[in-house]
Amino acid sequence: MGIFNRKSNESAVAVATLPVDPALTALTGDYAIDPAHSSIGFTVRHAMVTNVRGTFAEHEGVLKLDGANPDASTASIDVKIASIDTGIADRDGHLRSGDFFDAEQFPLMTFRSLHAQQLGGDTYRITGDLTIKDVTKPLAIDLSFNGSATDVYGNERVGFEGSAEILRSDWGLTWNAALETGGVMVSDKVKLNFDISAIKNAA
């Protein structure tokens, strides 16, 4: 079952006659991201030889799903930079500092979707604006729709997971240090990871 329709070059009349999946239509509504069961994180190469992984513990967002017209669905996410956690307090403090995110002056990282399309099956690409340190650049996130379910508390949930790659320098995150053996301490390329569970708002 899909969430977003594939873009088509067929005529408007042909598209209008396509049947609407009742199960898909039932997902229509507003959803709040459940931070207790969601994760927004990143992976970055460190010292040219290993990866450092981190997460942002505090985030919130909303999804607006339109089962009858999935291209009209939207996503909005706010991430609190100060909640960054890589497992090492000194490193987290450095990441919050002016060398990197400058969390005091720029407390939020935000994403606002502009378009969604199906790539095949339950795989989608969501494009929108990512803002870090007041710099806004386009971002495309490839997502898999993991399905929907009613949990033990009666909440209607949907789940997505996905990733995207960025160059941190595009958002002004340029700090680095040269290694004696060549290369740099922190790679410019960063992989963003999303594992989202969202709860449908009560009617």
mmCIF file with all atom_site columns, C-alpha atoms in Angstrom:
data_model
loop_
_atom_site.group_PDB
_atom_site.id
_atom_site.type_symbol
_atom_site.label_atom_id
_atom_site.label_alt_id
_atom_site.label_comp_id
_atom_site.label_asym_id
_atom_site.label_entity_id
_atom_site.label_seq_id
_atom_site.pdbx_PDB_ins_code
_atom_site.Cartn_x
_atom_site.Cartn_y
_atom_site.Cartn_z
_atom_site.occupancy
_atom_site.B_iso_or_equiv
_atom_site.pdbx_formal_charge
_atom_site.auth_seq_id
_atom_site.auth_comp_id
_atom_site.auth_asym_id
_atom_site.auth_atom_id
_atom_site.pdbx_PDB_model_num
ATOM 1   C CA . MET A 1 1   ? 0.000   0.000  0.000   1.00 0.00 ? 1   MET A CA 1
ATOM 2   C CA . GLY A 1 2   ? 1.396   3.413  -0.922  1.00 0.00 ? 2   GLY A CA 1
ATOM 3   C CA . ILE A 1 3   ? 1.156   6.869  0.602   1.00 0.00 ? 3   ILE A CA 1
ATOM 4   C CA . PHE A 1 4   ? 2.162   9.082  -2.300  1.00 0.00 ? 4   PHE A CA 1
ATOM 5   C CA . ASN A 1 5   ? 1.055   8.720  -5.904  1.00 0.00 ? 5   ASN A CA 1
ATOM 6   C CA . ARG A 1 6   ? 3.659   8.389  -8.632  1.00 0.00 ? 6   ARG A CA 1
ATOM 7   C CA . LYS A 1 7   ? 3.930   11.399 -10.925 1.00 0.00 ? 7   LYS A CA 1
ATOM 8   C CA . SER A 1 8   ? 2.316   10.599 -14.264 1.00 0.00 ? 8   SER A CA 1
ATOM 9   C CA . ASN A 1 9   ? 2.352   12.005 -17.794 1.00 0.00 ? 9   ASN A CA 1
ATOM 10  C CA . GLU A 1 10  ? -1.057  10.544 -18.515 1.00 0.00 ? 10  GLU A CA 1
ATOM 11  C CA . SER A 1 11  ? -3.956  12.817 -19.342 1.00 0.00 ? 11  SER A CA 1
ATOM 12  C CA . ALA A 1 12  ? -5.996  14.384 -16.560 1.00 0.00 ? 12  ALA A CA 1
ATOM 13  C CA . VAL A 1 13  ? -9.010  12.298 -17.604 1.00 0.00 ? 13  VAL A CA 1
ATOM 14  C CA . ALA A 1 14  ? -7.058  9.045  -17.287 1.00 0.00 ? 14  ALA A CA 1
ATOM 15  C CA . VAL A 1 15  ? -5.720  9.992  -13.866 1.00 0.00 ? 15  VAL A CA 1
ATOM 16  C CA . ALA A 1 16  ? -9.171  10.943 -12.649 1.00 0.00 ? 16  ALA A CA 1
ATOM 17  C CA . THR A 1 17  ? -10.485 7.451  -13.384 1.00 0.00 ? 17  THR A CA 1
ATOM 18  C CA . LEU A 1 18  ? -7.873  5.681  -11.252 1.00 0.00 ? 18  LEU A CA 1
ATOM 19  C CA . PRO A 1 19  ? -9.495  3.916  -8.265  1.00 0.00 ? 19  PRO A CA 1
ATOM 20  C CA . VAL A 1 20  ? -8.656  5.149  -4.770  1.00 0.00 ? 20  VAL A CA 1
ATOM 21  C CA . ASP A 1 21  ? -7.511  2.499  -2.303  1.00 0.00 ? 21  ASP A CA 1
ATOM 22  C CA . PRO A 1 22  ? -9.961  2.665  0.668   1.00 0.00 ? 22  PRO A CA 1
ATOM 23  C CA . ALA A 1 23  ? -7.148  1.690  3.053   1.00 0.00 ? 23  ALA A CA 1
ATOM 24  C CA . LEU A 1 24  ? -5.088  4.593  1.760   1.00 0.00 ? 24  LEU A CA 1
ATOM 25  C CA . THR A 1 25  ? -7.978  7.023  2.094   1.00 0.00 ? 25  THR A CA 1
ATOM 26  C CA . ALA A 1 26  ? -8.425  5.936  5.706   1.00 0.00 ? 26  ALA A CA 1
ATOM 27  C CA . LEU A 1 27  ? -4.971  7.312  6.530   1.00 0.00 ? 27  LEU A CA 1
ATOM 28  C CA . THR A 1 28  ? -6.027  10.849 5.644   1.00 0.00 ? 28  THR A CA 1
ATOM 29  C CA . GLY A 1 29  ? -5.597  13.228 8.564   1.00 0.00 ? 29  GLY A CA 1
ATOM 30  C CA . ASP A 1 30  ? -3.200  15.182 10.745  1.00 0.00 ? 30  ASP A CA 1
ATOM 31  C CA . TYR A 1 31  ? -0.499  13.329 12.667  1.00 0.00 ? 31  TYR A CA 1
ATOM 32  C CA . ALA A 1 32  ? 1.904   14.371 15.423  1.00 0.00 ? 32  ALA A CA 1
ATOM 33  C CA . ILE A 1 33  ? 5.364   12.821 15.456  1.00 0.00 ? 33  ILE A CA 1
ATOM 34  C CA . ASP A 1 34  ? 5.853   10.734 18.605  1.00 0.00 ? 34  ASP A CA 1
ATOM 35  C CA . PRO A 1 35  ? 9.359   11.651 19.858  1.00 0.00 ? 35  PRO A CA 1
ATOM 36  C CA . ALA A 1 36  ? 9.399   8.737  22.307  1.00 0.00 ? 36  ALA A CA 1
ATOM 37  C CA . HIS A 1 37  ? 9.247   6.274  19.413  1.00 0.00 ? 37  HIS A CA 1
ATOM 38  C CA . SER A 1 38  ? 11.071  8.287  16.731  1.00 0.00 ? 38  SER A CA 1
ATOM 39  C CA . SER A 1 39  ? 14.701  9.049  16.042  1.00 0.00 ? 39  SER A CA 1
ATOM 40  C CA . ILE A 1 40  ? 16.405  11.834 14.093  1.00 0.00 ? 40  ILE A CA 1
ATOM 41  C CA . GLY A 1 41  ? 20.131  11.396 13.832  1.00 0.00 ? 41  GLY A CA 1
ATOM 42  C CA . PHE A 1 42  ? 23.267  11.584 11.733  1.00 0.00 ? 42  PHE A CA 1
ATOM 43  C CA . THR A 1 43  ? 26.429  9.720  10.774  1.00 0.00 ? 43  THR A CA 1
ATOM 44  C CA . VAL A 1 44  ? 29.698  11.460 9.891   1.00 0.00 ? 44  VAL A CA 1
ATOM 45  C CA . ARG A 1 45  ? 33.195  10.185 9.108   1.00 0.00 ? 45  ARG A CA 1
ATOM 46  C CA . HIS A 1 46  ? 35.740  10.968 11.841  1.00 0.00 ? 46  HIS A CA 1
ATOM 47  C CA . ALA A 1 47  ? 39.538  11.132 11.321  1.00 0.00 ? 47  ALA A CA 1
ATOM 48  C CA . MET A 1 48  ? 39.058  9.489  7.908   1.00 0.00 ? 48  MET A CA 1
ATOM 49  C CA . VAL A 1 49  ? 38.796  6.003  9.450   1.00 0.00 ? 49  VAL A CA 1
ATOM 50  C CA . THR A 1 50  ? 35.580  5.600  11.447  1.00 0.00 ? 50  THR A CA 1
ATOM 51  C CA . ASN A 1 51  ? 32.032  6.909  11.815  1.00 0.00 ? 51  ASN A CA 1
ATOM 52  C CA . VAL A 1 52  ? 30.561  8.987  14.608  1.00 0.00 ? 52  VAL A CA 1
ATOM 53  C CA . ARG A 1 53  ? 26.817  8.650  15.150  1.00 0.00 ? 53  ARG A CA 1
ATOM 54  C CA . GLY A 1 54  ? 24.562  11.024 16.993  1.00 0.00 ? 54  GLY A CA 1
ATOM 55  C CA . THR A 1 55  ? 20.926  11.841 17.591  1.00 0.00 ? 55  THR A CA 1
ATOM 56  C CA . PHE A 1 56  ? 18.795  14.834 18.511  1.00 0.00 ? 56  PHE A CA 1
ATOM 57  C CA . ALA A 1 57  ? 16.784  13.807 21.563  1.00 0.00 ? 57  ALA A CA 1
ATOM 58  C CA . GLU A 1 58  ? 14.261  16.660 21.353  1.00 0.00 ? 58  GLU A CA 1
ATOM 59  C CA . HIS A 1 59  ? 12.186  17.161 18.242  1.00 0.00 ? 59  HIS A CA 1
ATOM 60  C CA . GLU A 1 60  ? 8.600   17.660 17.209  1.00 0.00 ? 60  GLU A CA 1
ATOM 61  C CA . GLY A 1 61  ? 6.688   17.700 13.989  1.00 0.00 ? 61  GLY A CA 1
ATOM 62  C CA . VAL A 1 62  ? 3.444   17.186 12.150  1.00 0.00 ? 62  VAL A CA 1
ATOM 63  C CA . LEU A 1 63  ? 2.410   15.218 9.097   1.00 0.00 ? 63  LEU A CA 1
ATOM 64  C CA . LYS A 1 64  ? -0.631  15.982 6.985   1.00 0.00 ? 64  LYS A CA 1
ATOM 65  C CA . LEU A 1 65  ? -1.527  12.899 4.967   1.00 0.00 ? 65  LEU A CA 1
ATOM 66  C CA . ASP A 1 66  ? -4.026  13.056 2.132   1.00 0.00 ? 66  ASP A CA 1
ATOM 67  C CA . GLY A 1 67  ? -4.958  9.545  1.031   1.00 0.00 ? 67  GLY A CA 1
ATOM 68  C CA . ALA A 1 68  ? -7.114  10.704 -1.864  1.00 0.00 ? 68  ALA A CA 1
ATOM 69  C CA . ASN A 1 69  ? -4.443  13.075 -3.189  1.00 0.00 ? 69  ASN A CA 1
ATOM 70  C CA . PRO A 1 70  ? -1.132  11.973 -1.647  1.00 0.00 ? 70  PRO A CA 1
ATOM 71  C CA . ASP A 1 71  ? 0.898   14.598 -3.497  1.00 0.00 ? 71  ASP A CA 1
ATOM 72  C CA . ALA A 1 72  ? -0.841  17.136 -1.255  1.00 0.00 ? 72  ALA A CA 1
ATOM 73  C CA . SER A 1 73  ? 0.611   15.518 1.876   1.00 0.00 ? 73  SER A CA 1
ATOM 74  C CA . THR A 1 74  ? 3.122   17.579 3.862   1.00 0.00 ? 74  THR A CA 1
ATOM 75  C CA . ALA A 1 75  ? 5.667   17.248 6.655   1.00 0.00 ? 75  ALA A CA 1
ATOM 76  C CA . SER A 1 76  ? 7.055   19.795 9.108   1.00 0.00 ? 76  SER A CA 1
ATOM 77  C CA . ILE A 1 77  ? 9.799   19.021 11.655  1.00 0.00 ? 77  ILE A CA 1
ATOM 78  C CA . ASP A 1 78  ? 11.563  21.143 14.292  1.00 0.00 ? 78  ASP A CA 1
ATOM 79  C CA . VAL A 1 79  ? 14.725  19.805 15.956  1.00 0.00 ? 79  VAL A CA 1
ATOM 80  C CA . LYS A 1 80  ? 16.262  21.293 19.109  1.00 0.00 ? 80  LYS A CA 1
ATOM 81  C CA . ILE A 1 81  ? 19.998  21.607 18.439  1.00 0.00 ? 81  ILE A CA 1
ATOM 82  C CA . ALA A 1 82  ? 20.940  21.673 22.133  1.00 0.00 ? 82  ALA A CA 1
ATOM 83  C CA . SER A 1 83  ? 19.607  18.115 22.461  1.00 0.00 ? 83  SER A CA 1
ATOM 84  C CA . ILE A 1 84  ? 22.418  16.688 20.307  1.00 0.00 ? 84  ILE A CA 1
ATOM 85  C CA . ASP A 1 85  ? 23.878  13.494 21.765  1.00 0.00 ? 85  ASP A CA 1
ATOM 86  C CA . THR A 1 86  ? 26.886  11.579 20.423  1.00 0.00 ? 86  THR A CA 1
ATOM 87  C CA . GLY A 1 87  ? 27.616  9.807  23.689  1.00 0.00 ? 87  GLY A CA 1
ATOM 88  C CA . ILE A 1 88  ? 30.558  12.046 24.651  1.00 0.00 ? 88  ILE A CA 1
ATOM 89  C CA . ALA A 1 89  ? 29.750  15.216 26.621  1.00 0.00 ? 89  ALA A CA 1
ATOM 90  C CA . ASP A 1 90  ? 32.816  17.204 25.513  1.00 0.00 ? 90  ASP A CA 1
ATOM 91  C CA . ARG A 1 91  ? 32.118  16.460 21.851  1.00 0.00 ? 91  ARG A CA 1
ATOM 92  C CA . ASP A 1 92  ? 28.465  17.392 22.269  1.00 0.00 ? 92  ASP A CA 1
ATOM 93  C CA . GLY A 1 93  ? 29.504  20.692 23.833  1.00 0.00 ? 93  GLY A CA 1
ATOM 94  C CA . HIS A 1 94  ? 31.792  21.411 20.893  1.00 0.00 ? 94  HIS A CA 1
ATOM 95  C CA . LEU A 1 95  ? 29.001  20.654 18.440  1.00 0.00 ? 95  LEU A CA 1
ATOM 96  C CA . ARG A 1 96  ? 26.709  23.094 20.283  1.00 0.00 ? 96  ARG A CA 1
ATOM 97  C CA . SER A 1 97  ? 29.368  25.821 20.181  1.00 0.00 ? 97  SER A CA 1
ATOM 98  C CA . GLY A 1 98  ? 29.990  28.500 17.588  1.00 0.00 ? 98  GLY A CA 1
ATOM 99  C CA . ASP A 1 99  ? 32.443  26.199 15.804  1.00 0.00 ? 99  ASP A CA 1
ATOM 100 C CA . PHE A 1 100 ? 29.497  24.115 14.625  1.00 0.00 ? 100 PHE A CA 1
ATOM 101 C CA . PHE A 1 101 ? 25.777  24.677 15.266  1.00 0.00 ? 101 PHE A CA 1
ATOM 102 C CA . ASP A 1 102 ? 25.963  27.689 17.625  1.00 0.00 ? 102 ASP A CA 1
ATOM 103 C CA . ALA A 1 103 ? 22.906  26.354 19.461  1.00 0.00 ? 103 ALA A CA 1
ATOM 104 C CA . GLU A 1 104 ? 22.519  29.452 21.634  1.00 0.00 ? 104 GLU A CA 1
ATOM 105 C CA . GLN A 1 105 ? 22.029  31.765 18.669  1.00 0.00 ? 105 GLN A CA 1
ATOM 106 C CA . PHE A 1 106 ? 20.368  29.214 16.355  1.00 0.00 ? 106 PHE A CA 1
ATOM 107 C CA . PRO A 1 107 ? 18.411  26.841 18.611  1.00 0.00 ? 107 PRO A CA 1
ATOM 108 C CA . LEU A 1 108 ? 16.411  25.017 15.916  1.00 0.00 ? 108 LEU A CA 1
ATOM 109 C CA . MET A 1 109 ? 16.998  23.001 12.784  1.00 0.00 ? 109 MET A CA 1
ATOM 110 C CA . THR A 1 110 ? 13.832  22.841 10.672  1.00 0.00 ? 110 THR A CA 1
ATOM 111 C CA . PHE A 1 111 ? 12.493  20.977 7.667   1.00 0.00 ? 111 PHE A CA 1
ATOM 112 C CA . ARG A 1 112 ? 9.441   22.043 5.660   1.00 0.00 ? 112 ARG A CA 1
ATOM 113 C CA . SER A 1 113 ? 8.342   19.782 2.819   1.00 0.00 ? 113 SER A CA 1
ATOM 114 C CA . LEU A 1 114 ? 7.355   21.154 -0.573  1.00 0.00 ? 114 LEU A CA 1
ATOM 115 C CA . HIS A 1 115 ? 6.716   18.055 -2.686  1.00 0.00 ? 115 HIS A CA 1
ATOM 116 C CA . ALA A 1 116 ? 6.345   14.274 -2.447  1.00 0.00 ? 116 ALA A CA 1
ATOM 117 C CA . GLN A 1 117 ? 6.577   11.578 -5.098  1.00 0.00 ? 117 GLN A CA 1
ATOM 118 C CA . GLN A 1 118 ? 6.581   7.802  -5.257  1.00 0.00 ? 118 GLN A CA 1
ATOM 119 C CA . LEU A 1 119 ? 9.791   6.157  -6.464  1.00 0.00 ? 119 LEU A CA 1
ATOM 120 C CA . GLY A 1 120 ? 8.382   2.637  -6.482  1.00 0.00 ? 120 GLY A CA 1
ATOM 121 C CA . GLY A 1 121 ? 6.399   0.418  -4.121  1.00 0.00 ? 121 GLY A CA 1
ATOM 122 C CA . ASP A 1 122 ? 6.466   1.987  -0.669  1.00 0.00 ? 122 ASP A CA 1
ATOM 123 C CA . THR A 1 123 ? 9.548   4.118  -1.370  1.00 0.00 ? 123 THR A CA 1
ATOM 124 C CA . TYR A 1 124 ? 9.161   7.887  -1.683  1.00 0.00 ? 124 TYR A CA 1
ATOM 125 C CA . ARG A 1 125 ? 11.165  11.054 -2.064  1.00 0.00 ? 125 ARG A CA 1
ATOM 126 C CA . ILE A 1 126 ? 10.161  14.065 0.000   1.00 0.00 ? 126 ILE A CA 1
ATOM 127 C CA . THR A 1 127 ? 11.716  17.363 -1.043  1.00 0.00 ? 127 THR A CA 1
ATOM 128 C CA . GLY A 1 128 ? 11.665  20.556 0.951   1.00 0.00 ? 128 GLY A CA 1
ATOM 129 C CA . ASP A 1 129 ? 13.679  23.220 2.751   1.00 0.00 ? 129 ASP A CA 1
ATOM 130 C CA . LEU A 1 130 ? 16.203  22.395 5.471   1.00 0.00 ? 130 LEU A CA 1
ATOM 131 C CA . THR A 1 131 ? 17.237  25.347 7.633   1.00 0.00 ? 131 THR A CA 1
ATOM 132 C CA . ILE A 1 132 ? 20.337  25.292 9.849   1.00 0.00 ? 132 ILE A CA 1
ATOM 133 C CA . LYS A 1 133 ? 21.893  28.456 11.350  1.00 0.00 ? 133 LYS A CA 1
ATOM 134 C CA . ASP A 1 134 ? 19.408  30.576 9.365   1.00 0.00 ? 134 ASP A CA 1
ATOM 135 C CA . VAL A 1 135 ? 20.681  29.078 6.097   1.00 0.00 ? 135 VAL A CA 1
ATOM 136 C CA . THR A 1 136 ? 17.949  27.428 4.023   1.00 0.00 ? 136 THR A CA 1
ATOM 137 C CA . LYS A 1 137 ? 18.808  24.924 1.304   1.00 0.00 ? 137 LYS A CA 1
ATOM 138 C CA . PRO A 1 138 ? 16.790  22.281 -0.566  1.00 0.00 ? 138 PRO A CA 1
ATOM 139 C CA . LEU A 1 139 ? 16.859  18.740 0.781   1.00 0.00 ? 139 LEU A CA 1
ATOM 140 C CA . ALA A 1 140 ? 15.543  15.492 -0.692  1.00 0.00 ? 140 ALA A CA 1
ATOM 141 C CA . ILE A 1 141 ? 14.785  12.666 1.755   1.00 0.00 ? 141 ILE A CA 1
ATOM 142 C CA . ASP A 1 142 ? 14.245  9.127  0.505   1.00 0.00 ? 142 ASP A CA 1
ATOM 143 C CA . LEU A 1 143 ? 11.703  7.382  2.723   1.00 0.00 ? 143 LEU A CA 1
ATOM 144 C CA . SER A 1 144 ? 10.146  3.966  3.128   1.00 0.00 ? 144 SER A CA 1
ATOM 145 C CA . PHE A 1 145 ? 6.562   3.768  4.360   1.00 0.00 ? 145 PHE A CA 1
ATOM 146 C CA . ASN A 1 146 ? 6.552   1.050  7.038   1.00 0.00 ? 146 ASN A CA 1
ATOM 147 C CA . GLY A 1 147 ? 2.782   0.811  7.297   1.00 0.00 ? 147 GLY A CA 1
ATOM 148 C CA . SER A 1 148 ? 0.031   1.754  9.721   1.00 0.00 ? 148 SER A CA 1
ATOM 149 C CA . ALA A 1 149 ? -1.332  0.156  12.883  1.00 0.00 ? 149 ALA A CA 1
ATOM 150 C CA . THR A 1 150 ? -3.481  0.788  15.944  1.00 0.00 ? 150 THR A CA 1
ATOM 151 C CA . ASP A 1 151 ? -1.381  0.465  19.098  1.00 0.00 ? 151 ASP A CA 1
ATOM 152 C CA . VAL A 1 152 ? -2.462  -0.999 22.453  1.00 0.00 ? 152 VAL A CA 1
ATOM 153 C CA . TYR A 1 153 ? -3.678  2.442  23.598  1.00 0.00 ? 153 TYR A CA 1
ATOM 154 C CA . GLY A 1 154 ? -5.937  2.867  20.584  1.00 0.00 ? 154 GLY A CA 1
ATOM 155 C CA . ASN A 1 155 ? -3.659  5.334  18.800  1.00 0.00 ? 155 ASN A CA 1
ATOM 156 C CA . GLU A 1 156 ? -3.620  5.160  15.008  1.00 0.00 ? 156 GLU A CA 1
ATOM 157 C CA . ARG A 1 157 ? 0.042   5.205  13.918  1.00 0.00 ? 157 ARG A CA 1
ATOM 158 C CA . VAL A 1 158 ? 2.009   5.444  10.702  1.00 0.00 ? 158 VAL A CA 1
ATOM 159 C CA . GLY A 1 159 ? 5.718   4.771  10.349  1.00 0.00 ? 159 GLY A CA 1
ATOM 160 C CA . PHE A 1 160 ? 8.443   5.961  7.995   1.00 0.00 ? 160 PHE A CA 1
ATOM 161 C CA . GLU A 1 161 ? 12.199  5.553  7.857   1.00 0.00 ? 161 GLU A CA 1
ATOM 162 C CA . GLY A 1 162 ? 14.656  7.188  5.538   1.00 0.00 ? 162 GLY A CA 1
ATOM 163 C CA . SER A 1 163 ? 17.872  9.048  4.953   1.00 0.00 ? 163 SER A CA 1
ATOM 164 C CA . ALA A 1 164 ? 19.535  11.883 3.081   1.00 0.00 ? 164 ALA A CA 1
ATOM 165 C CA . GLU A 1 165 ? 23.077  13.066 2.486   1.00 0.00 ? 165 GLU A CA 1
ATOM 166 C CA . ILE A 1 166 ? 24.222  16.674 2.802   1.00 0.00 ? 166 ILE A CA 1
ATOM 167 C CA . LEU A 1 167 ? 27.444  18.658 2.721   1.00 0.00 ? 167 LEU A CA 1
ATOM 168 C CA . ARG A 1 168 ? 27.529  20.421 6.075   1.00 0.00 ? 168 ARG A CA 1
ATOM 169 C CA . SER A 1 169 ? 29.542  23.284 4.583   1.00 0.00 ? 169 SER A CA 1
ATOM 170 C CA . ASP A 1 170 ? 26.461  24.240 2.530   1.00 0.00 ? 170 ASP A CA 1
ATOM 171 C CA . TRP A 1 171 ? 24.858  25.282 5.827   1.00 0.00 ? 171 TRP A CA 1
ATOM 172 C CA . GLY A 1 172 ? 27.900  27.095 7.209   1.00 0.00 ? 172 GLY A CA 1
ATOM 173 C CA . LEU A 1 173 ? 29.212  24.186 9.310   1.00 0.00 ? 173 LEU A CA 1
ATOM 174 C CA . THR A 1 174 ? 32.817  24.489 8.162   1.00 0.00 ? 174 THR A CA 1
ATOM 175 C CA . TRP A 1 175 ? 34.991  23.839 11.241  1.00 0.00 ? 175 TRP A CA 1
ATOM 176 C CA . ASN A 1 176 ? 37.718  21.252 10.706  1.00 0.00 ? 176 ASN A CA 1
ATOM 177 C CA . ALA A 1 177 ? 41.259  20.281 11.666  1.00 0.00 ? 177 ALA A CA 1
ATOM 178 C CA . ALA A 1 178 ? 43.974  18.847 9.456   1.00 0.00 ? 178 ALA A CA 1
ATOM 179 C CA . LEU A 1 179 ? 45.469  15.450 10.324  1.00 0.00 ? 179 LEU A CA 1
ATOM 180 C CA . GLU A 1 180 ? 49.213  14.888 10.362  1.00 0.00 ? 180 GLU A CA 1
ATOM 181 C CA . THR A 1 181 ? 48.744  11.863 8.118   1.00 0.00 ? 181 THR A CA 1
ATOM 182 C CA . GLY A 1 182 ? 46.659  13.849 5.635   1.00 0.00 ? 182 GLY A CA 1
ATOM 183 C CA . GLY A 1 183 ? 42.954  14.479 5.393   1.00 0.00 ? 183 GLY A CA 1
ATOM 184 C CA . VAL A 1 184 ? 40.755  16.181 7.942   1.00 0.00 ? 184 VAL A CA 1
ATOM 185 C CA . MET A 1 185 ? 39.195  15.412 11.312  1.00 0.00 ? 185 MET A CA 1
ATOM 186 C CA . VAL A 1 186 ? 35.548  15.622 10.215  1.00 0.00 ? 186 VAL A CA 1
ATOM 187 C CA . SER A 1 187 ? 34.166  14.869 6.759   1.00 0.00 ? 187 SER A CA 1
ATOM 188 C CA . ASP A 1 188 ? 32.055  17.411 4.951   1.00 0.00 ? 188 ASP A CA 1
ATOM 189 C CA . LYS A 1 189 ? 29.542  14.742 3.944   1.00 0.00 ? 189 LYS A CA 1
ATOM 190 C CA . VAL A 1 190 ? 26.926  13.902 6.587   1.00 0.00 ? 190 VAL A CA 1
ATOM 191 C CA . LYS A 1 191 ? 24.216  11.256 6.403   1.00 0.00 ? 191 LYS A CA 1
ATOM 192 C CA . LEU A 1 192 ? 20.919  12.186 8.054   1.00 0.00 ? 192 LEU A CA 1
ATOM 193 C CA . ASN A 1 193 ? 18.756  9.360  9.391   1.00 0.00 ? 193 ASN A CA 1
ATOM 194 C CA . PHE A 1 194 ? 15.025  9.455  10.114  1.00 0.00 ? 194 PHE A CA 1
ATOM 195 C CA . ASP A 1 195 ? 12.906  6.835  11.881  1.00 0.00 ? 195 ASP A CA 1
ATOM 196 C CA . ILE A 1 196 ? 9.460   8.311  12.400  1.00 0.00 ? 196 ILE A CA 1
ATOM 197 C CA . SER A 1 197 ? 6.373   7.109  14.222  1.00 0.00 ? 197 SER A CA 1
ATOM 198 C CA . ALA A 1 198 ? 3.409   9.493  14.101  1.00 0.00 ? 198 ALA A CA 1
ATOM 199 C CA . ILE A 1 199 ? 0.059   9.406  15.866  1.00 0.00 ? 199 ILE A CA 1
ATOM 200 C CA . LYS A 1 200 ? -3.149  10.497 14.166  1.00 0.00 ? 200 LYS A CA 1
ATOM 201 C CA . ASN A 1 201 ? -4.917  13.374 15.888  1.00 0.00 ? 201 ASN A CA 1
ATOM 202 C CA . ALA A 1 202 ? -8.347  12.691 17.309  1.00 0.00 ? 202 ALA A CA 1
ATOM 203 C CA . ALA A 1 203 ? -11.152 13.754 15.004  1.00 0.00 ? 203 ALA A CA 1
#
